[in-house]
Coordinates of C-alpha atoms and ligand atoms in Angstrom, one line a residue:
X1108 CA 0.0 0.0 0.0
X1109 CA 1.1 3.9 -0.3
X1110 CA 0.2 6.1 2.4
X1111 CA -2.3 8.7 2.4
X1112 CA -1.4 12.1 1.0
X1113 CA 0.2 14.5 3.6
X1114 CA 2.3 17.7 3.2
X1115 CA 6.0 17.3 4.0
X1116 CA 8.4 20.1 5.7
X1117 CA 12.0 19.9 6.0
X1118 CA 12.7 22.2 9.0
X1119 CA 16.0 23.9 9.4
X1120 CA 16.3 24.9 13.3
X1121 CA 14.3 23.4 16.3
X1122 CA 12.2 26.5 16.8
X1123 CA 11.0 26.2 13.1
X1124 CA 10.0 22.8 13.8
X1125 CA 8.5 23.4 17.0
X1126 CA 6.6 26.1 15.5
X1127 CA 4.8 23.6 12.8
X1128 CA 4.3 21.0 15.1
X1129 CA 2.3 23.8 17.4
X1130 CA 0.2 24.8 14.2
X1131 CA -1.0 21.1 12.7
X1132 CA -2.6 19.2 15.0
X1133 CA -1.3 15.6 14.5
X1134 CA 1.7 16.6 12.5
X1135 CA 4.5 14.0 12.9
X1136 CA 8.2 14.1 13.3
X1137 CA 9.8 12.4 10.7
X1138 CA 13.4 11.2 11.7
X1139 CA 14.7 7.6 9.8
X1140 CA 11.3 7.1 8.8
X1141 CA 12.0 3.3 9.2
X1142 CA 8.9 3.1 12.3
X1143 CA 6.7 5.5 11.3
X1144 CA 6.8 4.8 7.3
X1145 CA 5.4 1.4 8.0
X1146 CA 2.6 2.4 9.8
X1147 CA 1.4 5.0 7.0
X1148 CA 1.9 2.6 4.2
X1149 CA -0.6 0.6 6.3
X1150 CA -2.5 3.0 6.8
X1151 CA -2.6 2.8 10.7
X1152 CA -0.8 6.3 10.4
X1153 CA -2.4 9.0 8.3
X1154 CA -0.5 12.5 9.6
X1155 CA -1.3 15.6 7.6
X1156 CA 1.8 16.6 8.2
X1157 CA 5.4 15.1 8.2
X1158 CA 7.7 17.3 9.8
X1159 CA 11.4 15.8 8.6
X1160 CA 14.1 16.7 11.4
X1161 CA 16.7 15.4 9.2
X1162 CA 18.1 18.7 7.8
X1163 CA 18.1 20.3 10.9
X1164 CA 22.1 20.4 12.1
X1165 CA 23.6 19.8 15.6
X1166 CA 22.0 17.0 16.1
X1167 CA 23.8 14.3 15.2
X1168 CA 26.6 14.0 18.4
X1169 CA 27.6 11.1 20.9
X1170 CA 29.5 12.7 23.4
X1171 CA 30.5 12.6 26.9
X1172 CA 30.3 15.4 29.0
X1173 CA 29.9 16.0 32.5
X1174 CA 28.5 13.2 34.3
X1175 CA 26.7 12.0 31.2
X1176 CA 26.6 10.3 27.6
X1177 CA 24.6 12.3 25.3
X1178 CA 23.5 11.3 22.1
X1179 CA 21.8 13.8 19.5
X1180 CA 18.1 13.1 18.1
X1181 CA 19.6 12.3 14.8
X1182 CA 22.2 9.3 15.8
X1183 CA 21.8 6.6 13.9
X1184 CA 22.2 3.0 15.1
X1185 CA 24.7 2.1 12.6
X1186 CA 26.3 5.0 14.4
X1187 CA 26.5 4.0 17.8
X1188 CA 27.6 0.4 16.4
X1189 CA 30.6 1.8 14.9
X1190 CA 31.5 4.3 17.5
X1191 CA 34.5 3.2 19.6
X1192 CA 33.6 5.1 22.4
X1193 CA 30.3 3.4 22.7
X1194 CA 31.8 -0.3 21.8
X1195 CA 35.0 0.4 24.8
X1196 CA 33.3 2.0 27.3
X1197 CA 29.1 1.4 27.1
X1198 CA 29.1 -2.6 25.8
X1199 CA 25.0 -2.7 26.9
X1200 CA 24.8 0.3 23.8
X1201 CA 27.1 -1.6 21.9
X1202 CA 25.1 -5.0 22.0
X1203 CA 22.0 -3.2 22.0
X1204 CA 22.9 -1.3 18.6
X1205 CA 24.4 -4.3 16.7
X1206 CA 21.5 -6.5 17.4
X1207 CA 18.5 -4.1 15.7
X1208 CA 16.9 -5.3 12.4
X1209 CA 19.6 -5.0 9.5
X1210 CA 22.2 -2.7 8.0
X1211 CA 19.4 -1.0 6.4
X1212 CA 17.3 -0.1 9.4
X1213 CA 20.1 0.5 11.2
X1214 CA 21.6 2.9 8.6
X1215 CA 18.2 5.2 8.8
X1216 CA 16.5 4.5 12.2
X1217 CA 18.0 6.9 15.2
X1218 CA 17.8 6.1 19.0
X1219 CA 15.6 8.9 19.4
X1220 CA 13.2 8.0 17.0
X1221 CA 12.9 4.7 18.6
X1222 CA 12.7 6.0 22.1
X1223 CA 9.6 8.1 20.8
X1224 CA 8.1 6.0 19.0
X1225 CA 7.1 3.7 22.3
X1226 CA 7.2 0.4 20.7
X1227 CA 7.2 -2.3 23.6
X1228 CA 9.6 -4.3 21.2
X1229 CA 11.8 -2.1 20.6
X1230 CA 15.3 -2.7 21.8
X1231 CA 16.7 0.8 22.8
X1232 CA 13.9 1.7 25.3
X1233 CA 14.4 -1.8 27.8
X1234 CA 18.6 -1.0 27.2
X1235 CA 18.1 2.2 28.5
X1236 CA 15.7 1.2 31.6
X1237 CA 18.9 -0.6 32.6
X1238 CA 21.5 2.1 32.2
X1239 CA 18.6 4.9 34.0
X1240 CA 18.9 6.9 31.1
X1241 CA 17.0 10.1 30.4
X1242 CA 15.5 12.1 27.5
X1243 CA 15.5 15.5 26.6
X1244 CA 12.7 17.3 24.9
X1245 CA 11.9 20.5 23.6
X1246 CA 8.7 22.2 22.7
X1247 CA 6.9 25.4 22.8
X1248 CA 6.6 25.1 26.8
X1249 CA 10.6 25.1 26.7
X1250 CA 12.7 22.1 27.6
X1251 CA 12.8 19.7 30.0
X1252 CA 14.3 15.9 30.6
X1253 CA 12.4 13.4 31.3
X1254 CA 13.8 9.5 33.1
X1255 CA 13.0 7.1 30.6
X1256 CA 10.6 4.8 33.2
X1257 CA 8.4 8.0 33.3
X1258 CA 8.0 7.8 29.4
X1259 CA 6.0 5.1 28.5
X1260 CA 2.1 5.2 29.4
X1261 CA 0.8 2.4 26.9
X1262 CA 1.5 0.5 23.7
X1263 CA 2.8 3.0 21.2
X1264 CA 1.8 5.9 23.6
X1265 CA 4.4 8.4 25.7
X1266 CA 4.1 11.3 27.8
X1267 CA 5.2 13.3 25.2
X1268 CA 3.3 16.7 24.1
X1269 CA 2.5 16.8 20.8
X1270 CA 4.5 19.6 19.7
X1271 CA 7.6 18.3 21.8
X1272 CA 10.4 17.2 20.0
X1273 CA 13.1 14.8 21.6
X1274 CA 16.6 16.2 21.1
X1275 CA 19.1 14.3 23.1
X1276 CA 19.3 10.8 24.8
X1277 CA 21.7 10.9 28.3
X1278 CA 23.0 7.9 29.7
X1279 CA 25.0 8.2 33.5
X1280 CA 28.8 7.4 32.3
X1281 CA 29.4 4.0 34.0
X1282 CA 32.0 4.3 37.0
X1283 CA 34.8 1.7 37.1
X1284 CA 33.8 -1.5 37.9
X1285 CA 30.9 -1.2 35.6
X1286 CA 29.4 -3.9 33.4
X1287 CA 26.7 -4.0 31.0
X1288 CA 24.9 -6.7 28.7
X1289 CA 22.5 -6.9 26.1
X1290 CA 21.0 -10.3 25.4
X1291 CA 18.0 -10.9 22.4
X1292 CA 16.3 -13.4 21.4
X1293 CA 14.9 -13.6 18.0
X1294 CA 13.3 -16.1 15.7
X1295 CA 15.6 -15.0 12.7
X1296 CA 18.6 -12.1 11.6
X1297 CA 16.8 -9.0 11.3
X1298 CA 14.0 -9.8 13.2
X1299 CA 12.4 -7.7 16.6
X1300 CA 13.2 -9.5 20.0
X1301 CA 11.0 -12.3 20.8
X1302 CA 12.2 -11.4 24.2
X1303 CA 15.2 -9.3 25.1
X1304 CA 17.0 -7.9 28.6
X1305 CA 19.3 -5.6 29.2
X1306 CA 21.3 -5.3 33.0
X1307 CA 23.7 -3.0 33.6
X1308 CA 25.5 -3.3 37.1
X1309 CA 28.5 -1.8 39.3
X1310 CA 30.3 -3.4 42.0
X1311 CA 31.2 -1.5 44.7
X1312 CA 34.3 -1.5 46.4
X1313 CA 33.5 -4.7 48.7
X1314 CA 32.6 -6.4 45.2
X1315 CA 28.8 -6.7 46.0
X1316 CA 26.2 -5.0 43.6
X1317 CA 26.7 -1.1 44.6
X1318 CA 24.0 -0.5 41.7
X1319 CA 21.6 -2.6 39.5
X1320 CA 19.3 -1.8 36.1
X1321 CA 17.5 -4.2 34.5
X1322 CA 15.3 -3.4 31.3
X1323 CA 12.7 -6.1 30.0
X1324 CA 11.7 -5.4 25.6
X1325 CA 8.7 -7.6 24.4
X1326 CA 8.0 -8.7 28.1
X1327 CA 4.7 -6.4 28.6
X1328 CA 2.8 -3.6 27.0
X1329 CA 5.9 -1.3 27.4
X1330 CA 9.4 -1.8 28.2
X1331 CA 9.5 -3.1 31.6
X1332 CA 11.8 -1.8 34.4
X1333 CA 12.0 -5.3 36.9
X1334 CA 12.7 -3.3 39.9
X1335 CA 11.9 -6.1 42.0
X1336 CA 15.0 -8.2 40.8
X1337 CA 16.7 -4.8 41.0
X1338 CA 15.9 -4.0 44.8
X1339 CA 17.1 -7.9 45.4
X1340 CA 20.2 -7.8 43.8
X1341 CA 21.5 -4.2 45.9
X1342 CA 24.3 -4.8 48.5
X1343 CA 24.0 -8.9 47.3
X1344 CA 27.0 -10.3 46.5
X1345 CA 27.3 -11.4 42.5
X1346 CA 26.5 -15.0 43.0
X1347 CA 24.6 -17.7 40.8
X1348 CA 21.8 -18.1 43.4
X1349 CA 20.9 -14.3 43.8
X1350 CA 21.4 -14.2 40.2
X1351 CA 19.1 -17.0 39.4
X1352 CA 16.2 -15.7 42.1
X1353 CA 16.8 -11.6 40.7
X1354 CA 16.1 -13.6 37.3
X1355 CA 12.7 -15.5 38.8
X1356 CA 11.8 -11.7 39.7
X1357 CA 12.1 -10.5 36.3
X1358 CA 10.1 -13.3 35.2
X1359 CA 7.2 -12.6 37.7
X1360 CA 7.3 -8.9 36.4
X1361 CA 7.2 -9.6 32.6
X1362 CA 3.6 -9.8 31.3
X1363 CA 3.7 -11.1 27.3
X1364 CA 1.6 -11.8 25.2
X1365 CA 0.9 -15.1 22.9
X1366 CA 1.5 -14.3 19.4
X1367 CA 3.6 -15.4 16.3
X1368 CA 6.8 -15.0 18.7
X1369 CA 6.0 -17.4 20.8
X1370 CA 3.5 -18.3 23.5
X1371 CA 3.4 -17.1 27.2
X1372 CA 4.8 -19.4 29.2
X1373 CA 7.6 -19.9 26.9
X1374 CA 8.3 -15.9 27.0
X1375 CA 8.3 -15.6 30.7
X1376 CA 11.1 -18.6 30.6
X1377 CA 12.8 -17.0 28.2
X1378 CA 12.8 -13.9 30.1
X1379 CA 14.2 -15.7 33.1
X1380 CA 17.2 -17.4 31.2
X1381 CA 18.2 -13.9 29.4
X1382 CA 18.1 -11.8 32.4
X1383 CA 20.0 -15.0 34.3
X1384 CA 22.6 -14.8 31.2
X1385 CA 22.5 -10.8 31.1
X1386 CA 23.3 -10.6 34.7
X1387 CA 26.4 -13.3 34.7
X1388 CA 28.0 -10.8 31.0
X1389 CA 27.4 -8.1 32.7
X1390 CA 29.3 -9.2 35.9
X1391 CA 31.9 -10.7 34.1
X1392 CA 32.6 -7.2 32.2
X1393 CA 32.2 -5.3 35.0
X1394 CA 35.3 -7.5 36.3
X1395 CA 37.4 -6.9 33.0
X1396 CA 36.3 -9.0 30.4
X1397 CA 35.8 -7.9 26.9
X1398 CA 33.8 -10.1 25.2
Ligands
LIG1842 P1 10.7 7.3 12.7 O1 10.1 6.1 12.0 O2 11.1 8.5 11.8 O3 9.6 7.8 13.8 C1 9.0 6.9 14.7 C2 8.1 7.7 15.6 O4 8.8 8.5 16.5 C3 7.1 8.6 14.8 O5 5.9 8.7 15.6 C4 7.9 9.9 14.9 O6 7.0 11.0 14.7 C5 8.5 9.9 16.2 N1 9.8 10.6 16.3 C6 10.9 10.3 15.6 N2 11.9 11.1 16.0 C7 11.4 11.9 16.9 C8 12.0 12.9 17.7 N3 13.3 13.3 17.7 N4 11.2 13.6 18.6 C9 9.9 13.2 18.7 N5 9.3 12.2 18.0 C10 10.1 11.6 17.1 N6 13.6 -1.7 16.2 C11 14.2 -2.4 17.2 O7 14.3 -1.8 18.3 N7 14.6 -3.7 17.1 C12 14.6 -4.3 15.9 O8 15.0 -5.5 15.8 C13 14.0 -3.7 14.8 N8 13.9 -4.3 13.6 C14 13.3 -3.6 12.5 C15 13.2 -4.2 11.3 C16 12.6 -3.6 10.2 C17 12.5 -4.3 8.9 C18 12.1 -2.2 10.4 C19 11.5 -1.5 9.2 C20 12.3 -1.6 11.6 C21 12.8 -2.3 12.7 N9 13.0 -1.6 13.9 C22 13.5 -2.3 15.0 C23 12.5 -0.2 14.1 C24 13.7 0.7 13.8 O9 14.7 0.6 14.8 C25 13.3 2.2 13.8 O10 14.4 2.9 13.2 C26 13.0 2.9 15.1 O11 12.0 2.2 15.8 C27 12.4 4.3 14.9 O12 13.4 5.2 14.6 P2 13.3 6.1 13.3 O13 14.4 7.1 13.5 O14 13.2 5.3 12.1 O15 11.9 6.9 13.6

């Protein structure tokens, strides 16, 4: 199918773009175009309005600074899978990047588009539960940043104001003794998670669990923060049994649904061996390993 007409403006600065998303109700950002193209080819999308962020500059930075990774609203994923900053120093980015659809998705899609788009299968959103990062929006009310478990209200739904655009992507920078992991599961290349988790962790200087994330994608109708296996796991030591009862908690906190992926049961178990095999990565690299 084609989509439905709509007019299409290329934006040069954020205040031009805020401005038409202000004055056409239901306008949409356009960004890699590889969610949101879909859904108006089917028809389940039928803006009157594309706004296309894509020629607007400045936005296409990953860069520490201060106490934080930031990452511009036009960052590709094939970008953050080739950066080396992100593959030596943020592996739960780096695994979490490689691991979406194919070179051609990741060539076009952004982070930020996939954070905004609120897709409960979507990888980016459940890596970034784990790593408590945050989102920064701008609109016509000015800007503000926003934790990424305060983001998601429903399939395909955020908290997002309509004329709000999201502009950067912050991630803590991990201290040392920091791990992270990224494990998917998925019935072919290419294809959306049947179930994926993401766990970032520190150990502090006692070598116990100082700090815990763990992000659930395809578990639920949103990403799933399983702050129950996260509240176990604090001051624990990083053992196989807490790891394989903070993995039963994850488990209990997923909610899937049976479809062509896979039925229930079988989700919730494979939720409990990925955050069980997420958990033991993301330990290991915390204590030095590389792969
Ligand atoms: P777009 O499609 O341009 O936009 C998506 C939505 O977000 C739209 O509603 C748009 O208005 C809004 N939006 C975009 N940017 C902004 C912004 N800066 N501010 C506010 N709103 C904004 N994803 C995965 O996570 N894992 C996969 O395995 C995976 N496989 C895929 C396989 C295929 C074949 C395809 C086509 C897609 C796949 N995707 C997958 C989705 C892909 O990652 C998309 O790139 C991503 O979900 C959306 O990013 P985008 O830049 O393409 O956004």
């Amino acid at each position: 199918m084609i989509p439905a007409s709509f007019r299409y403006a290329a934006p040069r600065s954020l205040d031009e773009a805020i401005d038409l998303l202000r004055s056409y109700e239901d306008a949409k950002v356009l960004a890699g175009g590889h969610s949101l193209l879909p859904l108006m080819k089917l028809r389940l999308a039928n803006p009157p309005v594309i706004v296309d962020i894509n020629r607007i500059p400045g936005l296409d930075y990953i860069r520490e600074d201060g106490d934080k990774l930031r990452i511009g609203a036009l960052v590709r994923h094939a970008d953050l899978e080739r950066s080396s900053l992100i593959r030596e120093r943020y592996p739960l980015l780096y695994d979490t990047a490689g691991g979406i659809g194919d070179p051609l998705v990741r060539n076009r899609g952004t982070l930020a588009g996939a954070v905004a788009h609120g897709d409960p299968a979507a990888d980016w959103p459940a890596a970034l539960l784990a790593m408590e990062g945050q989102v920064v929006v701008v609109g016509s009310g000015g800007e503000r940043v926003v934790p990424i478990d305060a983001l998601y209200t429903g399939i395909l739904t955020t908290s997002l104001h309509p004329d709000e655009l999201v502009t950067e992507i912050r991630v803590p920078i991990p201290r040392e003794r920091s791990g992270g992991a990224y494990e998917k599961l998925e019935r072919k290349v290419g294809d959306y998670a049947v179930i994926a988790v993401g766990v970032q962790l520190w150990l502090n200087e006692t070598g116990n669990i100082g700090l815990i994330g763990i992000g659930l994608c395809n578990a639920g109708p949103t990403s799933i923060k399983a702050r129950d296996a996260e509240r176990f796991l604090v001051s624990k030591p990083p053992a196989p049994d807490n790891f394989n009862e903070a993995a039963r908690l994850a488990e209990a906190a997923s909610d899937p649904i049976d479809d062509d992926r896979g039925p229930i049961d079988y989700k919730r178990a494979m939720v409990r061996e990925l955050t069980r095999r997420a958990l033991n990565r993301a330990f290991a690299r915390a204590r030095g390993a590389t792969a």
